[in-house]
Amino acid sequence: MRQQDRQRAQLRREDPHLAPGASEEAAVGRRVFAEGRGPVLTDLDGNQYLDFAAGTLTQSLGHTHPEVVEALTAQAGRLWNVHDAATPNRAQLLDTLARLLPEHLDTYALFSTGAEVVEAALRVVQATAPPGRNRIGALRHGFHGKTMGARMLVHWDIGHQAFAGNSVLGYAPYCYRCPLGLERPTCGVRCASLVRRHIAEKPNTSALVFEPVLGAAGVIVPPPGYWEQISEAARENGVLLVADEVLTGGGRTGTFLASELIGVEPDLVAMSKGLANGFPFAVLAGRHDLLHDPAAATPGAYASTYASNPLGIAAARATLEVIERDRLLEQVARLGELLGDRLGALHERFENLGEVRGLGLLWGLEFVTDRASRTPSPALARAVYAAALDLGLRVALGGHVLRLAPPFTIDEALLDEGVGLLAKAIEQAVAA
Ligand SMILES: Cc1ncc(COP(=O)(O)O)c(C=O)c1O
């Protein structure tokens, strides 16, 4: 049995003062993590865990990567905040972004969190939209953050009431639970034709905000043909494509942007989680003409207290330079294939795994009561999550889906070890 004493005492101590409303992961896990090194976390009682959630899908290079620690430590002794004034690392960071991103996304504004950068993208859309185009499109099952503008685009239960506002909704490519009751490939990707029709018939829509792979909803990967139809409709109707790559941007799916994999050329891209290896940092990347549009680029439009802060810039510069130098995108693609194979074997073995899907090092496992009814089983997902933690594996939990997103730097042996622990956890949870 793993030691828990010091953790329990610490959690009891914070209970009287800490507001409730923690993530399901923290509430179910009840762990106090004290240290992280590469893919391994250590809790306050000295137990170790393989971290297949990479923080919160943030530590692309693993915990406390030495080069990021060095960059942050050097910067911490030098300068922390001068609003958005230029500091020495900023020019190099912008050059690195320009090398890693598709050529047409050559202009960048810097922020600190996912919701903040999504809001900035919405401001650009609203400022540059032709008169009368006052609605913004989003996809069912998309997640974009919890600030009001971002929340307006999220139409599923994330713990409190939605604020629908002025957004319009399209069907997500959730084939396992097709909202139209159809099956691939005979469906002809009808969900996409309906989004297409929506775009064409609602001339007041200025932009479609989308996750290329819908992350929080359980790693929903679009089938071929989905984005071809939608991006063509957006182009034909002057609707901007705004990719929310807060989760996928920075290489998680094996290309720097997941948009590249699905063949979409977005006009604006929001990125955050993986960019600075867990340090709060975000980038809005966009077409030159959009981000320079005088209506969008009013004085102070891209500034905020922590936007451009030198610590975030130092961490992002170090992280992205390691990703580029060590050719980690290729590694993500290669390890992703392996992980997909291993998880495919779990799918064959466990009846309660309704579907396993993913790209690169981003995978979702959907738990069901049985394959025939496909009834979601959040209780089983929670039990597997808790059992995995007890065995020394940390994954990400959301409803009836577990997500796996190990650091890009993990090796094959640890990848196998993690999947082995997960198999044991499922075995235990199913038998309980
Ligand atoms: C796709 C996407 N957009 C936006 C956000 C919001 O980011 P943050 O929690 O940093 O505000 C998230 C967070 O998980 C996300 O996954």
Short mmCIF file of C-alpha atoms and ligand atoms in Angstrom, two decimals:
data_model
loop_
_atom_site.label_atom_id
_atom_site.label_comp_id
_atom_site.label_asym_id
_atom_site.label_seq_id
_atom_site.Cartn_x
_atom_site.Cartn_y
_atom_site.Cartn_z
CA MET A 1 0.00 0.00 0.00
CA ARG A 2 1.31 3.43 -0.90
CA GLN A 3 2.08 5.91 1.84
CA GLN A 4 -0.55 8.65 2.25
CA ASP A 5 -0.01 10.09 5.77
CA ARG A 6 1.72 13.38 5.02
CA GLN A 7 -0.54 14.05 2.05
CA ARG A 8 -3.69 13.43 4.11
CA ALA A 9 -2.49 15.78 6.83
CA GLN A 10 -1.70 18.49 4.28
CA LEU A 11 -5.08 18.14 2.54
CA ARG A 12 -6.91 18.25 5.88
CA ARG A 13 -5.03 21.42 6.72
CA GLU A 14 -6.11 23.27 3.55
CA ASP A 15 -9.72 22.05 3.59
CA PRO A 16 -11.12 24.82 5.86
CA HIS A 17 -9.86 27.58 3.54
CA LEU A 18 -9.69 26.23 0.03
CA ALA A 19 -12.71 27.03 -2.14
CA PRO A 20 -14.38 23.94 -3.55
CA GLY A 21 -14.75 23.57 -7.31
CA ALA A 22 -11.48 21.75 -7.98
CA SER A 23 -11.09 19.71 -11.16
CA GLU A 24 -12.47 16.19 -11.06
CA GLU A 25 -8.86 14.99 -11.25
CA ALA A 26 -7.78 16.83 -8.12
CA ALA A 27 -10.97 15.93 -6.25
CA VAL A 28 -10.74 12.20 -7.05
CA GLY A 29 -6.95 12.00 -6.86
CA ARG A 30 -6.42 13.77 -3.50
CA ARG A 31 -2.65 13.84 -3.99
CA VAL A 32 -0.07 16.43 -2.95
CA PHE A 33 2.58 16.49 -5.64
CA ALA A 34 5.91 17.74 -4.40
CA GLU A 35 8.33 17.30 -7.30
CA GLY A 36 8.51 16.53 -11.00
CA ARG A 37 11.44 15.33 -13.12
CA GLY A 38 10.92 14.49 -16.77
CA PRO A 39 7.96 12.09 -16.97
CA VAL A 40 7.97 11.29 -13.23
CA LEU A 41 6.14 13.00 -10.36
CA THR A 42 6.81 12.43 -6.67
CA ASP A 43 4.20 13.07 -4.00
CA LEU A 44 4.71 14.33 -0.47
CA ASP A 45 4.94 10.78 0.90
CA GLY A 46 7.61 9.83 -1.64
CA ASN A 47 5.38 7.79 -4.00
CA GLN A 48 6.22 8.12 -7.68
CA TYR A 49 3.96 8.40 -10.73
CA LEU A 50 4.51 8.29 -14.45
CA ASP A 51 2.83 11.50 -15.57
CA PHE A 52 0.85 10.68 -18.71
CA ALA A 53 -1.04 13.96 -18.33
CA ALA A 54 2.17 16.05 -18.56
CA GLY A 55 0.96 18.48 -15.89
CA THR A 56 -2.26 19.52 -17.58
CA LEU A 57 -1.11 18.71 -21.12
CA THR A 58 1.45 21.44 -20.61
CA GLN A 59 4.89 19.94 -19.93
CA SER A 60 5.79 18.90 -23.47
CA LEU A 61 9.42 18.38 -22.44
CA GLY A 62 8.56 16.75 -19.11
CA HIS A 63 8.72 18.35 -15.68
CA THR A 64 11.54 20.78 -14.82
CA HIS A 65 13.38 20.30 -18.10
CA PRO A 66 16.96 21.45 -17.36
CA GLU A 67 17.18 23.92 -20.25
CA VAL A 68 13.86 25.53 -19.37
CA VAL A 69 14.83 25.68 -15.69
CA GLU A 70 18.12 27.31 -16.66
CA ALA A 71 16.41 29.89 -18.89
CA LEU A 72 13.83 30.70 -16.21
CA THR A 73 16.40 30.87 -13.41
CA ALA A 74 18.62 33.22 -15.40
CA GLN A 75 15.63 35.42 -16.24
CA ALA A 76 14.32 35.32 -12.64
CA GLY A 77 17.56 36.91 -11.48
CA ARG A 78 17.35 39.64 -14.10
CA LEU A 79 13.89 41.04 -14.86
CA TRP A 80 10.27 39.99 -14.29
CA ASN A 81 7.88 42.55 -15.72
CA VAL A 82 8.08 45.76 -17.76
CA HIS A 83 4.56 45.52 -19.18
CA ASP A 84 4.83 44.72 -22.89
CA ALA A 85 8.09 46.60 -23.54
CA ALA A 86 10.63 44.69 -25.61
CA THR A 87 13.10 42.53 -23.70
CA PRO A 88 16.15 40.73 -25.12
CA ASN A 89 14.60 37.27 -25.71
CA ARG A 90 11.51 38.49 -27.49
CA ALA A 91 12.98 38.92 -30.98
CA GLN A 92 14.51 35.42 -30.91
CA LEU A 93 11.23 33.92 -29.73
CA LEU A 94 9.33 35.60 -32.57
CA ASP A 95 11.89 34.25 -35.08
CA THR A 96 11.48 30.75 -33.66
CA LEU A 97 7.70 30.98 -33.93
CA ALA A 98 8.04 32.13 -37.53
CA ARG A 99 10.19 29.08 -38.34
CA LEU A 100 7.85 26.61 -36.65
CA LEU A 101 4.50 27.95 -37.83
CA PRO A 102 3.06 27.84 -41.36
CA GLU A 103 4.39 30.73 -43.42
CA HIS A 104 1.10 32.63 -43.67
CA LEU A 105 0.92 32.95 -39.85
CA ASP A 106 3.72 35.46 -39.55
CA THR A 107 2.46 37.92 -36.90
CA TYR A 108 2.20 37.24 -33.17
CA ALA A 109 0.74 38.75 -30.02
CA LEU A 110 1.83 37.34 -26.67
CA PHE A 111 -0.43 36.52 -23.70
CA SER A 112 -0.43 34.30 -20.65
CA THR A 113 -3.37 31.84 -20.61
CA GLY A 114 -5.62 29.92 -22.95
CA ALA A 115 -8.78 31.87 -22.21
CA GLU A 116 -6.90 35.17 -22.52
CA VAL A 117 -5.61 34.35 -25.99
CA VAL A 118 -9.02 33.08 -27.15
CA GLU A 119 -10.55 36.38 -25.99
CA ALA A 120 -7.86 38.25 -27.93
CA ALA A 121 -8.74 36.26 -31.06
CA LEU A 122 -12.43 37.12 -30.59
CA ARG A 123 -11.56 40.81 -30.27
CA VAL A 124 -9.67 40.69 -33.56
CA VAL A 125 -12.63 38.96 -35.22
CA GLN A 126 -15.10 41.51 -33.89
CA ALA A 127 -12.91 44.49 -34.75
CA THR A 128 -12.31 43.39 -38.33
CA ALA A 129 -15.72 41.91 -39.16
CA PRO A 130 -17.62 43.62 -41.98
CA PRO A 131 -20.73 45.49 -40.79
CA GLY A 132 -23.61 43.19 -39.87
CA ARG A 133 -21.43 40.14 -39.31
CA ASN A 134 -21.98 40.01 -35.58
CA ARG A 135 -22.22 36.27 -34.89
CA ILE A 136 -19.44 33.77 -34.26
CA GLY A 137 -19.67 30.08 -35.08
CA ALA A 138 -18.43 27.26 -32.88
CA LEU A 139 -18.69 23.47 -32.78
CA ARG A 140 -20.68 21.38 -30.33
CA HIS A 141 -18.27 19.76 -27.85
CA GLY A 142 -15.67 22.48 -28.35
CA PHE A 143 -13.97 23.92 -25.29
CA HIS A 144 -12.41 27.38 -25.37
CA GLY A 145 -12.06 28.58 -21.78
CA LYS A 146 -14.14 30.01 -18.96
CA THR A 147 -14.08 33.76 -19.55
CA MET A 148 -17.35 35.19 -20.90
CA GLY A 149 -16.40 35.49 -24.56
CA ALA A 150 -14.83 32.04 -24.67
CA ARG A 151 -17.68 30.60 -22.60
CA MET A 152 -20.15 31.89 -25.17
CA LEU A 153 -18.68 29.36 -27.59
CA VAL A 154 -18.93 26.40 -25.20
CA HIS A 155 -22.27 24.66 -25.22
CA TRP A 156 -21.85 21.70 -22.92
CA ASP A 157 -21.88 21.38 -19.21
CA ILE A 158 -18.55 22.45 -17.77
CA GLY A 159 -19.89 22.80 -14.26
CA HIS A 160 -21.93 25.97 -14.53
CA GLN A 161 -24.49 27.48 -16.82
CA ALA A 162 -23.64 28.33 -20.41
CA PHE A 163 -23.95 31.87 -21.69
CA ALA A 164 -25.05 31.25 -25.26
CA GLY A 165 -24.71 34.90 -26.33
CA ASN A 166 -24.47 35.50 -30.00
CA SER A 167 -22.82 32.33 -31.18
CA VAL A 168 -24.07 29.75 -33.68
CA LEU A 169 -23.34 26.06 -33.42
CA GLY A 170 -22.24 23.39 -35.86
CA TYR A 171 -22.00 19.62 -35.55
CA ALA A 172 -18.68 18.27 -34.31
CA PRO A 173 -17.28 15.17 -36.04
CA TYR A 174 -18.10 12.91 -33.07
CA CYS A 175 -18.49 9.71 -35.10
CA TYR A 176 -18.72 7.36 -32.10
CA ARG A 177 -21.81 9.26 -30.97
CA CYS A 178 -23.04 10.64 -34.26
CA PRO A 179 -25.68 13.29 -33.49
CA LEU A 180 -27.39 12.39 -36.76
CA GLY A 181 -27.48 8.67 -35.98
CA LEU A 182 -25.37 7.86 -39.05
CA GLU A 183 -22.39 5.54 -39.58
CA ARG A 184 -19.15 6.03 -41.43
CA PRO A 185 -18.44 5.86 -44.32
CA THR A 186 -22.04 5.73 -45.59
CA CYS A 187 -22.81 9.01 -43.76
CA GLY A 188 -20.96 11.00 -46.44
CA VAL A 189 -19.75 13.24 -43.59
CA ARG A 190 -23.21 14.78 -43.34
CA CYS A 191 -22.23 16.68 -40.17
CA ALA A 192 -19.82 18.71 -42.30
CA SER A 193 -22.43 19.42 -44.98
CA LEU A 194 -24.72 20.78 -42.28
CA VAL A 195 -21.98 23.06 -40.93
CA ARG A 196 -21.33 24.09 -44.51
CA ARG A 197 -25.00 24.95 -45.00
CA HIS A 198 -25.02 26.85 -41.73
CA ILE A 199 -22.10 28.96 -42.91
CA ALA A 200 -23.67 29.64 -46.27
CA GLU A 201 -27.13 30.42 -44.90
CA LYS A 202 -26.11 32.63 -41.98
CA PRO A 203 -24.48 35.60 -43.71
CA ASN A 204 -24.04 37.38 -40.38
CA THR A 205 -21.36 34.89 -39.21
CA SER A 206 -17.89 36.44 -39.06
CA ALA A 207 -15.76 33.49 -37.97
CA LEU A 208 -15.76 29.84 -37.01
CA VAL A 209 -13.79 29.09 -33.84
CA PHE A 210 -12.80 25.43 -33.67
CA GLU A 211 -10.47 22.89 -32.12
CA PRO A 212 -8.94 20.83 -34.95
CA VAL A 213 -9.01 17.87 -32.56
CA LEU A 214 -11.58 18.45 -29.81
CA GLY A 215 -9.53 17.93 -26.69
CA ALA A 216 -11.51 18.49 -23.50
CA ALA A 217 -14.54 16.68 -24.91
CA GLY A 218 -12.43 13.53 -25.20
CA VAL A 219 -9.98 13.78 -28.12
CA ILE A 220 -12.48 13.78 -30.96
CA VAL A 221 -10.55 13.33 -34.21
CA PRO A 222 -12.28 14.50 -37.42
CA PRO A 223 -12.73 11.94 -40.21
CA PRO A 224 -11.30 12.66 -43.67
CA GLY A 225 -13.56 15.00 -45.62
CA TYR A 226 -14.90 16.92 -42.62
CA TRP A 227 -12.58 19.90 -42.77
CA GLU A 228 -12.29 20.03 -46.55
CA GLN A 229 -15.98 20.87 -46.79
CA ILE A 230 -16.03 23.33 -43.92
CA SER A 231 -12.90 25.27 -44.81
CA GLU A 232 -14.06 25.56 -48.42
CA ALA A 233 -17.41 26.95 -47.23
CA ALA A 234 -15.67 29.38 -44.90
CA ARG A 235 -13.45 30.67 -47.74
CA GLU A 236 -16.36 31.02 -50.15
CA ASN A 237 -18.41 32.97 -47.60
CA GLY A 238 -15.72 35.21 -46.11
CA VAL A 239 -15.88 33.49 -42.73
CA LEU A 240 -12.60 33.58 -40.81
CA LEU A 241 -11.18 30.30 -39.50
CA VAL A 242 -9.95 30.66 -35.93
CA ALA A 243 -8.16 27.56 -34.71
CA ASP A 244 -8.16 27.12 -30.97
CA GLU A 245 -4.93 25.18 -30.61
CA VAL A 246 -4.47 26.03 -26.94
CA LEU A 247 -4.17 22.30 -26.31
CA THR A 248 -2.81 20.99 -29.61
CA GLY A 249 -0.47 23.84 -30.63
CA GLY A 250 3.25 23.29 -30.10
CA GLY A 251 3.51 19.74 -31.43
CA ARG A 252 1.21 17.52 -29.36
CA THR A 253 -0.30 15.82 -32.42
CA GLY A 254 3.01 15.40 -34.28
CA THR A 255 2.91 18.57 -36.35
CA PHE A 256 3.45 22.00 -34.82
CA LEU A 257 -0.23 22.77 -35.36
CA ALA A 258 -2.96 20.13 -35.54
CA SER A 259 -4.49 22.32 -38.29
CA GLU A 260 -1.61 21.21 -40.54
CA LEU A 261 -2.61 17.57 -40.05
CA ILE A 262 -6.24 18.12 -40.94
CA GLY A 263 -5.34 20.36 -43.88
CA VAL A 264 -6.83 23.65 -42.66
CA GLU A 265 -5.13 27.02 -43.15
CA PRO A 266 -6.50 29.07 -40.26
CA ASP A 267 -6.52 32.87 -40.30
CA LEU A 268 -5.87 33.08 -36.57
CA VAL A 269 -4.50 30.50 -34.13
CA ALA A 270 -4.61 30.55 -30.33
CA MET A 271 -1.88 28.49 -28.60
CA SER A 272 -0.88 28.11 -24.99
CA LYS A 273 -0.51 24.89 -23.01
CA GLY A 274 2.61 23.27 -24.44
CA LEU A 275 4.47 26.38 -25.52
CA ALA A 276 6.44 27.21 -22.36
CA ASN A 277 6.56 23.78 -20.74
CA GLY A 278 3.98 24.59 -18.10
CA PHE A 279 4.85 28.23 -17.44
CA PRO A 280 1.82 30.49 -18.10
CA PHE A 281 2.23 31.67 -21.67
CA ALA A 282 0.11 32.04 -24.80
CA VAL A 283 0.45 33.24 -28.38
CA LEU A 284 -2.07 34.55 -30.85
CA ALA A 285 -0.67 33.88 -34.32
CA GLY A 286 -2.30 35.37 -37.35
CA ARG A 287 -2.13 36.66 -40.86
CA HIS A 288 -0.23 39.93 -41.12
CA ASP A 289 -3.15 41.82 -42.61
CA LEU A 290 -5.54 40.74 -39.83
CA LEU A 291 -3.35 41.50 -36.83
CA HIS A 292 -2.19 44.77 -38.45
CA ASP A 293 -5.72 45.85 -39.36
CA PRO A 294 -6.07 49.32 -37.80
CA ALA A 295 -9.44 48.35 -36.32
CA ALA A 296 -7.83 45.45 -34.42
CA ALA A 297 -4.42 46.94 -33.66
CA THR A 298 -5.59 49.95 -31.67
CA PRO A 299 -3.15 51.16 -29.00
CA GLY A 300 -2.96 48.62 -26.18
CA ALA A 301 -5.10 46.06 -28.01
CA TYR A 302 -2.59 43.25 -27.57
CA ALA A 303 -1.20 44.34 -24.20
CA SER A 304 -2.07 43.06 -20.72
CA THR A 305 -0.32 42.86 -17.35
CA TYR A 306 1.42 39.56 -18.07
CA ALA A 307 1.44 39.62 -21.86
CA SER A 308 5.05 39.68 -23.07
CA ASN A 309 6.39 39.08 -19.55
CA PRO A 310 10.07 38.15 -19.74
CA LEU A 311 9.74 34.95 -17.69
CA GLY A 312 7.13 33.50 -20.02
CA ILE A 313 9.18 34.53 -23.02
CA ALA A 314 12.32 32.89 -21.60
CA ALA A 315 10.46 29.65 -20.86
CA ALA A 316 8.80 29.60 -24.29
CA ARG A 317 12.02 30.36 -26.11
CA ALA A 318 13.85 27.52 -24.34
CA THR A 319 10.96 25.06 -24.84
CA LEU A 320 10.48 25.77 -28.53
CA GLU A 321 14.20 25.74 -29.25
CA VAL A 322 14.52 22.27 -27.71
CA ILE A 323 11.48 21.03 -29.69
CA GLU A 324 13.06 22.34 -32.89
CA ARG A 325 16.67 21.29 -32.21
CA ASP A 326 15.82 17.77 -31.02
CA ARG A 327 13.29 17.20 -33.83
CA LEU A 328 10.67 16.30 -31.26
CA LEU A 329 7.76 16.58 -33.68
CA GLU A 330 9.10 13.53 -35.51
CA GLN A 331 9.46 11.77 -32.19
CA VAL A 332 5.85 12.60 -31.25
CA ALA A 333 4.63 11.16 -34.55
CA ARG A 334 6.72 7.98 -34.09
CA LEU A 335 5.82 7.43 -30.43
CA GLY A 336 2.21 8.28 -31.23
CA GLU A 337 2.02 5.33 -33.64
CA LEU A 338 3.37 3.04 -30.93
CA LEU A 339 0.99 4.38 -28.31
CA GLY A 340 -1.91 3.98 -30.74
CA ASP A 341 -0.95 0.32 -31.30
CA ARG A 342 -0.69 -0.40 -27.58
CA LEU A 343 -4.01 1.30 -26.84
CA GLY A 344 -5.63 -0.55 -29.75
CA ALA A 345 -4.68 -3.79 -27.99
CA LEU A 346 -6.38 -2.55 -24.81
CA HIS A 347 -9.48 -1.75 -26.83
CA GLU A 348 -9.58 -5.34 -28.06
CA ARG A 349 -9.13 -6.67 -24.57
CA PHE A 350 -11.62 -4.61 -22.56
CA GLU A 351 -15.30 -4.61 -23.46
CA ASN A 352 -15.83 -1.42 -21.43
CA LEU A 353 -13.50 0.55 -23.65
CA GLY A 354 -16.00 1.84 -26.18
CA GLU A 355 -13.49 3.70 -28.31
CA VAL A 356 -9.82 4.61 -28.31
CA ARG A 357 -8.80 7.50 -30.57
CA GLY A 358 -6.03 9.99 -30.98
CA LEU A 359 -3.18 11.49 -32.92
CA GLY A 360 0.48 11.87 -31.97
CA LEU A 361 0.79 11.89 -28.19
CA LEU A 362 -2.82 12.84 -27.53
CA TRP A 363 -5.23 9.96 -26.94
CA GLY A 364 -8.69 9.55 -25.47
CA LEU A 365 -10.23 6.39 -24.00
CA GLU A 366 -13.99 6.40 -23.83
CA PHE A 367 -15.50 4.16 -21.11
CA VAL A 368 -18.96 2.65 -21.56
CA THR A 369 -21.15 0.29 -19.58
CA ASP A 370 -21.19 -2.04 -22.63
CA ARG A 371 -20.38 -1.80 -26.30
CA ALA A 372 -23.90 -2.45 -27.54
CA SER A 373 -25.57 0.46 -25.73
CA ARG A 374 -22.48 2.73 -25.68
CA THR A 375 -23.83 4.23 -22.45
CA PRO A 376 -21.09 6.48 -21.04
CA SER A 377 -19.61 5.26 -17.76
CA PRO A 378 -18.07 8.14 -15.83
CA ALA A 379 -18.04 5.90 -12.73
CA LEU A 380 -15.75 3.41 -14.44
CA ALA A 381 -13.49 6.14 -15.86
CA ARG A 382 -13.17 7.58 -12.36
CA ALA A 383 -12.42 4.16 -10.88
CA VAL A 384 -9.74 3.51 -13.52
CA TYR A 385 -8.25 6.95 -12.89
CA ALA A 386 -8.07 6.31 -9.13
CA ALA A 387 -6.69 2.78 -9.57
CA ALA A 388 -4.04 4.05 -12.01
CA LEU A 389 -2.89 6.67 -9.50
CA ASP A 390 -2.63 4.00 -6.82
CA LEU A 391 -0.50 1.95 -9.20
CA GLY A 392 1.75 4.91 -10.06
CA LEU A 393 0.27 6.32 -13.27
CA ARG A 394 -1.30 9.73 -13.65
CA VAL A 395 -3.62 10.39 -16.62
CA ALA A 396 -6.20 13.12 -17.32
CA LEU A 397 -9.85 12.56 -16.35
CA GLY A 398 -12.96 14.25 -17.76
CA GLY A 399 -16.40 12.62 -17.45
CA HIS A 400 -16.33 9.15 -19.01
CA VAL A 401 -13.12 9.80 -20.94
CA LEU A 402 -9.52 9.39 -19.84
CA ARG A 403 -6.91 11.26 -21.82
CA LEU A 404 -3.28 10.32 -22.24
CA ALA A 405 -0.73 12.97 -23.19
CA PRO A 406 2.77 11.95 -22.09
CA PRO A 407 5.69 14.33 -22.57
CA PHE A 408 7.33 14.34 -26.02
CA THR A 409 10.60 13.26 -24.40
CA ILE A 410 9.31 9.96 -23.02
CA ASP A 411 11.01 6.77 -24.26
CA GLU A 412 9.45 3.56 -25.54
CA ALA A 413 10.14 1.58 -22.38
CA LEU A 414 8.28 4.10 -20.20
CA LEU A 415 5.50 4.35 -22.72
CA ASP A 416 5.04 0.58 -22.45
CA GLU A 417 5.28 0.71 -18.67
CA GLY A 418 2.54 3.35 -18.55
CA VAL A 419 0.22 1.35 -20.81
CA GLY A 420 0.91 -1.75 -18.67
CA LEU A 421 -0.13 0.17 -15.54
CA LEU A 422 -3.23 1.42 -17.30
CA ALA A 423 -4.19 -2.13 -18.29
CA LYS A 424 -3.81 -3.22 -14.67
CA ALA A 425 -5.92 -0.28 -13.51
CA ILE A 426 -8.71 -1.16 -15.95
CA GLU A 427 -8.56 -4.80 -14.85
CA GLN A 428 -8.91 -3.78 -11.21
CA ALA A 429 -11.69 -1.27 -11.83
CA VAL A 430 -13.71 -3.66 -13.98
CA ALA A 431 -13.35 -6.45 -11.40
CA ALA A 432 -14.37 -4.23 -8.46
C1 LIG B 1 -8.77 24.13 -26.52
C2 LIG B 1 -8.72 24.96 -25.27
N1 LIG B 1 -8.97 26.29 -25.35
C3 LIG B 1 -8.91 27.08 -24.27
C4 LIG B 1 -8.61 26.57 -23.03
C5 LIG B 1 -8.57 27.48 -21.83
O1 LIG B 1 -7.27 27.61 -21.37
P1 LIG B 1 -7.00 28.18 -19.89
O2 LIG B 1 -7.44 27.14 -18.94
O3 LIG B 1 -5.50 28.40 -19.87
O4 LIG B 1 -7.75 29.45 -19.78
C6 LIG B 1 -8.35 25.20 -22.89
C7 LIG B 1 -8.03 24.63 -21.58
O5 LIG B 1 -8.00 23.45 -21.36
C8 LIG B 1 -8.40 24.38 -24.05
O6 LIG B 1 -8.17 23.05 -23.97
#
